[in-house]
Structures are given as C-alpha cells and as structure tokens.
Amino acid sequence: MVQKAKILLVDDRPENLLALEAILSALDQTLVRASSGEEALKALLTDDFAVILLDVQMPGMDGFETAAHIKRRERTRDIPIIFLTAINHGPHHTFRGYAAGAVDYISKPFDPWVLRAKVSVFVELYMKNCQLREQAALLRLQLEGGGKAAGGDSKEPAGLLAELSARLAAVEEQAEALSKQLDDESADAAAVATAAHLERKLTGLRRALDALEPGTGSTSSVPSQN
C-alpha cells in the first residue's frame, strides 16, 4: 500500500481552509489544517510534508515570518511553500514572498485547476524522492546483511543486484516521465529544479549499483541518498 503524501494548509480563516480542502481533495492525499503560523510550525515538528500552502495575512505570525522559521529549520527548509494572498501590492510584495523562500506566489481569487495542478507536481516529486530513499536504504540494508532479503531468505548476489536494478529502473522510468511532463507544461522553475535534483540522485544510485556488478569494483561503500 502506497503511503499518501501530506499537504499542509495554513490559513486563519476556516472558510478558506474548507475551500482549499475542496479543491485538493481530488488529489487523494492527506490534507492537514493549521489555523496559524504557530500551529503550522508545531505540525512540522513531527510530520513530513510534500508542500505547504501558506496564507500571507494572518494575525500574530504572518506568512512571511512563518516561512522564515520553516526555512531556518534543517528538517523543513526544503519543503516547497506556495504563498496564497488576497492582496497585491505590486512587484515588491511578490518579491518579498520569493525572498522568504516561496516557490510560488498566488493571488486570491485563484483558478482552482491551476492550484491543484501546481500542488500535484510537488506531491509527485515528493513521492519519487520517497521511493528513491527507500531503494537506497534497501540496498544498504541488504549489502550489510550479506544479501538477506526481507523475511530472512538468502539471495545470490547476482539475483539481489538484478532485483534492486529492476526496482531502480521503475523509479527511473517514472522520474523521466515526470521530467518530460514538466518540460511540456513549462512548469515552475522550482519544480523543474527539484526534478533535476531527483534525477541526479537516481544517477548516483545507478552508478553505485553498476559498481557492484562482479569485476567492476568494491562493495565496501554505498553513497547516501539524502
């Protein structure tokens, strides 16, 4: 069973949160509410999120301040933030949003289809990164365990490498399709950059697997895929 990605919705107005849930429910992911910046930071202490939709105007800690806290934390600094705002004070205000670490800045009222499409890209990138980390962890675990697969059954090295290679190939194929989709849709630069980073990590893992083929190198170290 594939685990769903979590999407953090931050807005001090319940009706806005309800509207966001209605728009994003079609993605079939886990939607988490936060009614303030403080509540959002608390949620980020324990859960991992694929993307954050963050209202700019909130009493107390506003969206800009909340984003600054998120970007200062090592655990959360790489989570994409999409700012949502009901005001538009021109280029300077928009620039402040991007300077705070946002990957996008959307003014209300926004097109529900466009917002859903943008969020879906970051969800898919998040899921691919999760798959990559799982494959890297499996590779390290099985190598350190002398080739024992889940359940305790021992496998020949050639069979183990073939299985891992096949699993990695499936992730590579999905990542390639996603990159082509981003190119075709002229997606946000941040999404394209994230996809390129994912492909670089996949390339590193593929090289590590190739190096484990008999007669090609040592199995003493496997690069970490953080």
mmCIF file of C-alpha atoms in Angstrom:
data_model
loop_
_atom_site.group_PDB
_atom_site.id
_atom_site.type_symbol
_atom_site.label_atom_id
_atom_site.label_comp_id
_atom_site.label_asym_id
_atom_site.label_seq_id
_atom_site.Cartn_x
_atom_site.Cartn_y
_atom_site.Cartn_z
ATOM 1 C CA MET A 1 0.000 0.000 0.000
ATOM 2 C CA VAL A 2 1.431 3.346 -1.112
ATOM 3 C CA GLN A 3 1.592 5.883 1.690
ATOM 4 C CA LYS A 4 -0.143 9.167 0.945
ATOM 5 C CA ALA A 5 1.728 12.447 0.944
ATOM 6 C CA LYS A 6 0.779 15.126 3.469
ATOM 7 C CA ILE A 7 -0.105 18.660 2.375
ATOM 8 C CA LEU A 8 -0.107 21.430 4.989
ATOM 9 C CA LEU A 9 -2.822 24.092 4.621
ATOM 10 C CA VAL A 10 -2.218 27.238 6.682
ATOM 11 C CA ASP A 11 -4.904 29.921 6.959
ATOM 12 C CA ASP A 12 -6.543 31.677 9.914
ATOM 13 C CA ARG A 13 -9.983 31.616 8.241
ATOM 14 C CA PRO A 14 -11.880 28.291 8.419
ATOM 15 C CA GLU A 15 -13.801 29.024 5.207
ATOM 16 C CA ASN A 16 -10.529 29.375 3.301
ATOM 17 C CA LEU A 17 -9.261 26.067 4.674
ATOM 18 C CA LEU A 18 -12.524 24.422 3.686
ATOM 19 C CA ALA A 19 -12.202 25.799 0.148
ATOM 20 C CA LEU A 20 -8.635 24.514 -0.157
ATOM 21 C CA GLU A 21 -9.714 21.067 1.029
ATOM 22 C CA ALA A 22 -12.471 21.014 -1.584
ATOM 23 C CA ILE A 23 -10.013 21.955 -4.343
ATOM 24 C CA LEU A 24 -7.294 19.494 -3.328
ATOM 25 C CA SER A 25 -9.458 16.540 -2.293
ATOM 26 C CA ALA A 26 -9.262 15.181 -5.852
ATOM 27 C CA LEU A 27 -5.526 14.537 -5.347
ATOM 28 C CA ASP A 28 -6.420 11.884 -2.734
ATOM 29 C CA GLN A 29 -3.628 12.891 -0.354
ATOM 30 C CA THR A 30 -3.651 13.690 3.369
ATOM 31 C CA LEU A 31 -4.640 17.316 3.996
ATOM 32 C CA VAL A 32 -3.548 18.796 7.331
ATOM 33 C CA ARG A 33 -5.040 22.050 8.648
ATOM 34 C CA ALA A 34 -3.248 24.786 10.587
ATOM 35 C CA SER A 35 -5.047 27.977 11.613
ATOM 36 C CA SER A 36 -1.920 29.976 12.479
ATOM 37 C CA GLY A 37 1.797 30.154 11.843
ATOM 38 C CA GLU A 38 2.485 28.771 15.297
ATOM 39 C CA GLU A 39 0.197 25.807 14.678
ATOM 40 C CA ALA A 40 1.902 25.158 11.339
ATOM 41 C CA LEU A 41 5.361 25.109 12.923
ATOM 42 C CA LYS A 42 4.098 22.673 15.549
ATOM 43 C CA ALA A 43 2.780 20.311 12.864
ATOM 44 C CA LEU A 44 6.122 20.472 11.064
ATOM 45 C CA LEU A 45 7.940 19.231 14.160
ATOM 46 C CA THR A 46 6.523 15.724 13.827
ATOM 47 C CA ASP A 47 5.267 15.217 10.260
ATOM 48 C CA ASP A 48 6.848 15.338 6.811
ATOM 49 C CA PHE A 49 5.008 17.317 4.139
ATOM 50 C CA ALA A 50 5.194 17.350 0.355
ATOM 51 C CA VAL A 51 4.184 21.015 0.062
ATOM 52 C CA ILE A 52 2.849 23.867 2.209
ATOM 53 C CA LEU A 53 0.063 26.256 1.160
ATOM 54 C CA LEU A 54 0.587 29.325 3.307
ATOM 55 C CA ASP A 55 -1.661 32.364 3.695
ATOM 56 C CA VAL A 56 0.254 35.649 3.840
ATOM 57 C CA GLN A 57 -2.089 37.722 6.006
ATOM 58 C CA MET A 58 -2.622 36.140 9.422
ATOM 59 C CA PRO A 59 -2.859 37.711 12.894
ATOM 60 C CA GLY A 60 0.232 37.315 15.037
ATOM 61 C CA MET A 61 2.818 35.450 12.990
ATOM 62 C CA ASP A 62 2.114 36.231 9.336
ATOM 63 C CA GLY A 63 3.019 34.079 6.351
ATOM 64 C CA PHE A 64 6.391 35.719 5.734
ATOM 65 C CA GLU A 65 7.523 35.188 9.319
ATOM 66 C CA THR A 66 6.226 31.616 9.320
ATOM 67 C CA ALA A 67 8.129 30.873 6.120
ATOM 68 C CA ALA A 68 11.304 32.324 7.608
ATOM 69 C CA HIS A 69 11.054 29.924 10.562
ATOM 70 C CA ILE A 70 10.412 26.985 8.210
ATOM 71 C CA LYS A 71 13.447 27.788 6.090
ATOM 72 C CA ARG A 72 15.713 28.122 9.133
ATOM 73 C CA ARG A 73 14.992 24.557 10.277
ATOM 74 C CA GLU A 74 17.124 21.879 8.688
ATOM 75 C CA ARG A 75 14.234 19.388 8.809
ATOM 76 C CA THR A 76 11.818 21.635 6.904
ATOM 77 C CA ARG A 77 13.876 24.056 4.836
ATOM 78 C CA ASP A 78 13.479 22.085 1.591
ATOM 79 C CA ILE A 79 9.670 21.782 1.750
ATOM 80 C CA PRO A 80 8.119 23.803 -1.122
ATOM 81 C CA ILE A 81 5.973 26.730 0.027
ATOM 82 C CA ILE A 82 3.179 28.227 -2.078
ATOM 83 C CA PHE A 83 2.045 31.610 -0.764
ATOM 84 C CA LEU A 84 -1.641 32.488 -1.083
ATOM 85 C CA THR A 85 -2.656 36.121 -0.648
ATOM 86 C CA ALA A 86 -5.772 38.255 -1.030
ATOM 87 C CA ILE A 87 -3.711 41.408 -1.531
ATOM 88 C CA ASN A 88 -1.353 42.519 -4.254
ATOM 89 C CA HIS A 89 0.974 45.407 -3.544
ATOM 90 C CA GLY A 90 2.900 45.030 -6.769
ATOM 91 C CA PRO A 91 6.296 43.501 -7.635
ATOM 92 C CA HIS A 92 7.894 44.448 -4.317
ATOM 93 C CA HIS A 93 5.322 42.459 -2.342
ATOM 94 C CA THR A 94 5.711 39.487 -4.681
ATOM 95 C CA PHE A 95 9.491 39.679 -4.423
ATOM 96 C CA ARG A 96 9.224 39.564 -0.639
ATOM 97 C CA GLY A 97 7.342 36.289 -0.967
ATOM 98 C CA TYR A 98 10.010 34.706 -3.129
ATOM 99 C CA ALA A 99 12.750 36.110 -0.879
ATOM 100 C CA ALA A 100 11.076 34.355 2.056
ATOM 101 C CA GLY A 101 11.578 31.044 0.275
ATOM 102 C CA ALA A 102 8.329 30.531 -1.624
ATOM 103 C CA VAL A 103 8.321 28.513 -4.848
ATOM 104 C CA ASP A 104 5.156 30.313 -5.977
ATOM 105 C CA TYR A 105 3.054 33.327 -5.046
ATOM 106 C CA ILE A 106 -0.628 33.161 -5.971
ATOM 107 C CA SER A 107 -3.181 35.940 -5.538
ATOM 108 C CA LYS A 108 -6.750 35.211 -4.495
ATOM 109 C CA PRO A 109 -9.126 34.508 -6.069
ATOM 110 C CA PHE A 110 -7.139 31.850 -7.915
ATOM 111 C CA ASP A 111 -8.020 29.267 -10.539
ATOM 112 C CA PRO A 112 -8.737 26.014 -8.629
ATOM 113 C CA TRP A 113 -7.491 23.870 -11.514
ATOM 114 C CA VAL A 114 -4.173 25.743 -11.704
ATOM 115 C CA LEU A 115 -3.603 25.468 -7.951
ATOM 116 C CA ARG A 116 -4.405 21.757 -7.966
ATOM 117 C CA ALA A 117 -2.042 21.190 -10.908
ATOM 118 C CA LYS A 118 0.803 23.045 -9.176
ATOM 119 C CA VAL A 119 0.333 21.122 -5.928
ATOM 120 C CA SER A 120 0.154 17.784 -7.766
ATOM 121 C CA VAL A 121 3.605 18.376 -9.299
ATOM 122 C CA PHE A 122 5.211 18.813 -5.871
ATOM 123 C CA VAL A 123 3.328 15.819 -4.482
ATOM 124 C CA GLU A 124 4.631 13.644 -7.310
ATOM 125 C CA LEU A 125 8.192 14.873 -6.805
ATOM 126 C CA TYR A 126 7.894 14.130 -3.088
ATOM 127 C CA MET A 127 6.671 10.594 -3.758
ATOM 128 C CA LYS A 128 9.541 9.926 -6.184
ATOM 129 C CA ASN A 129 12.051 11.147 -3.593
ATOM 130 C CA CYS A 130 10.496 8.823 -1.012
ATOM 131 C CA GLN A 131 10.819 5.888 -3.421
ATOM 132 C CA LEU A 132 14.444 6.755 -4.063
ATOM 133 C CA ARG A 133 15.272 6.889 -0.353
ATOM 134 C CA GLU A 134 13.583 3.523 0.179
ATOM 135 C CA GLN A 135 15.593 1.909 -2.625
ATOM 136 C CA ALA A 136 18.849 3.350 -1.275
ATOM 137 C CA ALA A 137 18.034 2.142 2.245
ATOM 138 C CA LEU A 138 17.148 -1.316 0.933
ATOM 139 C CA LEU A 139 20.410 -1.512 -0.966
ATOM 140 C CA ARG A 140 22.470 -0.605 2.104
ATOM 141 C CA LEU A 141 20.497 -2.957 4.349
ATOM 142 C CA GLN A 142 20.815 -5.954 2.068
ATOM 143 C CA LEU A 143 24.504 -5.375 1.419
ATOM 144 C CA GLU A 144 25.235 -5.016 5.127
ATOM 145 C CA GLY A 145 23.165 -8.140 5.825
ATOM 146 C CA GLY A 146 25.113 -10.214 3.338
ATOM 147 C CA GLY A 147 22.322 -10.343 0.770
ATOM 148 C CA LYS A 148 19.427 -11.344 3.022
ATOM 149 C CA ALA A 149 16.093 -10.184 1.694
ATOM 150 C CA ALA A 150 13.010 -9.352 3.732
ATOM 151 C CA GLY A 151 11.768 -12.451 5.509
ATOM 152 C CA GLY A 152 15.272 -13.773 6.137
ATOM 153 C CA ASP A 153 15.729 -15.632 2.823
ATOM 154 C CA SER A 154 19.235 -15.507 1.438
ATOM 155 C CA LYS A 155 19.746 -14.496 -2.185
ATOM 156 C CA GLU A 156 22.690 -14.933 -4.515
ATOM 157 C CA PRO A 157 24.497 -11.611 -5.140
ATOM 158 C CA ALA A 158 23.652 -11.642 -8.844
ATOM 159 C CA GLY A 159 19.964 -12.199 -8.132
ATOM 160 C CA LEU A 160 19.945 -9.484 -5.453
ATOM 161 C CA LEU A 161 21.572 -6.955 -7.772
ATOM 162 C CA ALA A 162 19.146 -7.829 -10.561
ATOM 163 C CA GLU A 163 16.164 -7.288 -8.244
ATOM 164 C CA LEU A 164 17.492 -3.951 -6.975
ATOM 165 C CA SER A 165 18.321 -2.858 -10.514
ATOM 166 C CA ALA A 166 14.787 -3.642 -11.666
ATOM 167 C CA ARG A 167 13.276 -1.675 -8.788
ATOM 168 C CA LEU A 168 15.521 1.286 -9.501
ATOM 169 C CA ALA A 169 14.660 1.125 -13.203
ATOM 170 C CA ALA A 170 10.979 1.515 -12.361
ATOM 171 C CA VAL A 171 11.700 4.681 -10.369
ATOM 172 C CA GLU A 172 13.982 5.982 -13.149
ATOM 173 C CA GLU A 173 11.238 5.474 -15.722
ATOM 174 C CA GLN A 174 8.705 7.356 -13.608
ATOM 175 C CA ALA A 175 11.153 10.211 -12.949
ATOM 176 C CA GLU A 176 11.906 10.517 -16.672
ATOM 177 C CA ALA A 177 8.197 10.685 -17.496
ATOM 178 C CA LEU A 178 7.702 13.374 -14.856
ATOM 179 C CA SER A 179 10.590 15.453 -16.242
ATOM 180 C CA LYS A 180 9.105 15.273 -19.744
ATOM 181 C CA GLN A 181 5.750 16.338 -18.343
ATOM 182 C CA LEU A 182 7.324 19.354 -16.650
ATOM 183 C CA ASP A 183 9.071 20.344 -19.883
ATOM 184 C CA ASP A 184 5.859 20.047 -21.853
ATOM 185 C CA GLU A 185 3.869 22.146 -19.398
ATOM 186 C CA SER A 186 6.506 24.869 -18.932
ATOM 187 C CA ALA A 187 6.303 24.268 -15.203
ATOM 188 C CA ASP A 188 7.671 26.443 -12.423
ATOM 189 C CA ALA A 189 11.438 26.722 -12.308
ATOM 190 C CA ALA A 190 11.429 25.378 -8.742
ATOM 191 C CA ALA A 191 9.608 22.207 -9.800
ATOM 192 C CA VAL A 192 11.987 21.672 -12.711
ATOM 193 C CA ALA A 193 14.994 22.170 -10.423
ATOM 194 C CA THR A 194 13.594 19.677 -7.910
ATOM 195 C CA ALA A 195 13.053 17.120 -10.664
ATOM 196 C CA ALA A 196 16.633 17.630 -11.886
ATOM 197 C CA HIS A 197 17.916 17.077 -8.332
ATOM 198 C CA LEU A 198 15.950 13.833 -8.153
ATOM 199 C CA GLU A 199 17.444 12.649 -11.441
ATOM 200 C CA ARG A 200 20.972 13.383 -10.186
ATOM 201 C CA LYS A 201 20.348 11.252 -7.100
ATOM 202 C CA LEU A 202 18.973 8.460 -9.265
ATOM 203 C CA THR A 203 22.081 8.636 -11.428
ATOM 204 C CA GLY A 204 24.284 8.326 -8.333
ATOM 205 C CA LEU A 205 22.391 5.289 -7.109
ATOM 206 C CA ARG A 206 22.543 3.676 -10.558
ATOM 207 C CA ARG A 207 26.328 4.158 -10.620
ATOM 208 C CA ALA A 208 26.588 2.572 -7.183
ATOM 209 C CA LEU A 209 24.633 -0.462 -8.390
ATOM 210 C CA ASP A 210 26.709 -0.744 -11.560
ATOM 211 C CA ALA A 211 29.878 -0.668 -9.455
ATOM 212 C CA LEU A 212 28.630 -3.701 -7.544
ATOM 213 C CA GLU A 213 28.496 -5.865 -10.660
ATOM 214 C CA PRO A 214 31.086 -8.685 -10.483
ATOM 215 C CA GLY A 215 34.512 -7.486 -11.545
ATOM 216 C CA THR A 216 33.610 -3.797 -11.594
ATOM 217 C CA GLY A 217 34.575 -2.619 -8.134
ATOM 218 C CA SER A 218 34.206 -2.890 -4.370
ATOM 219 C CA THR A 219 31.013 -3.194 -2.341
ATOM 220 C CA SER A 220 32.580 -1.505 0.665
ATOM 221 C CA SER A 221 30.621 1.731 0.396
ATOM 222 C CA VAL A 222 27.292 2.879 -0.923
ATOM 223 C CA PRO A 223 26.608 6.612 -1.254
ATOM 224 C CA SER A 224 23.890 8.002 0.980
ATOM 225 C CA GLN A 225 20.853 9.401 -0.856
ATOM 226 C CA ASN A 226 19.530 12.112 1.461
#
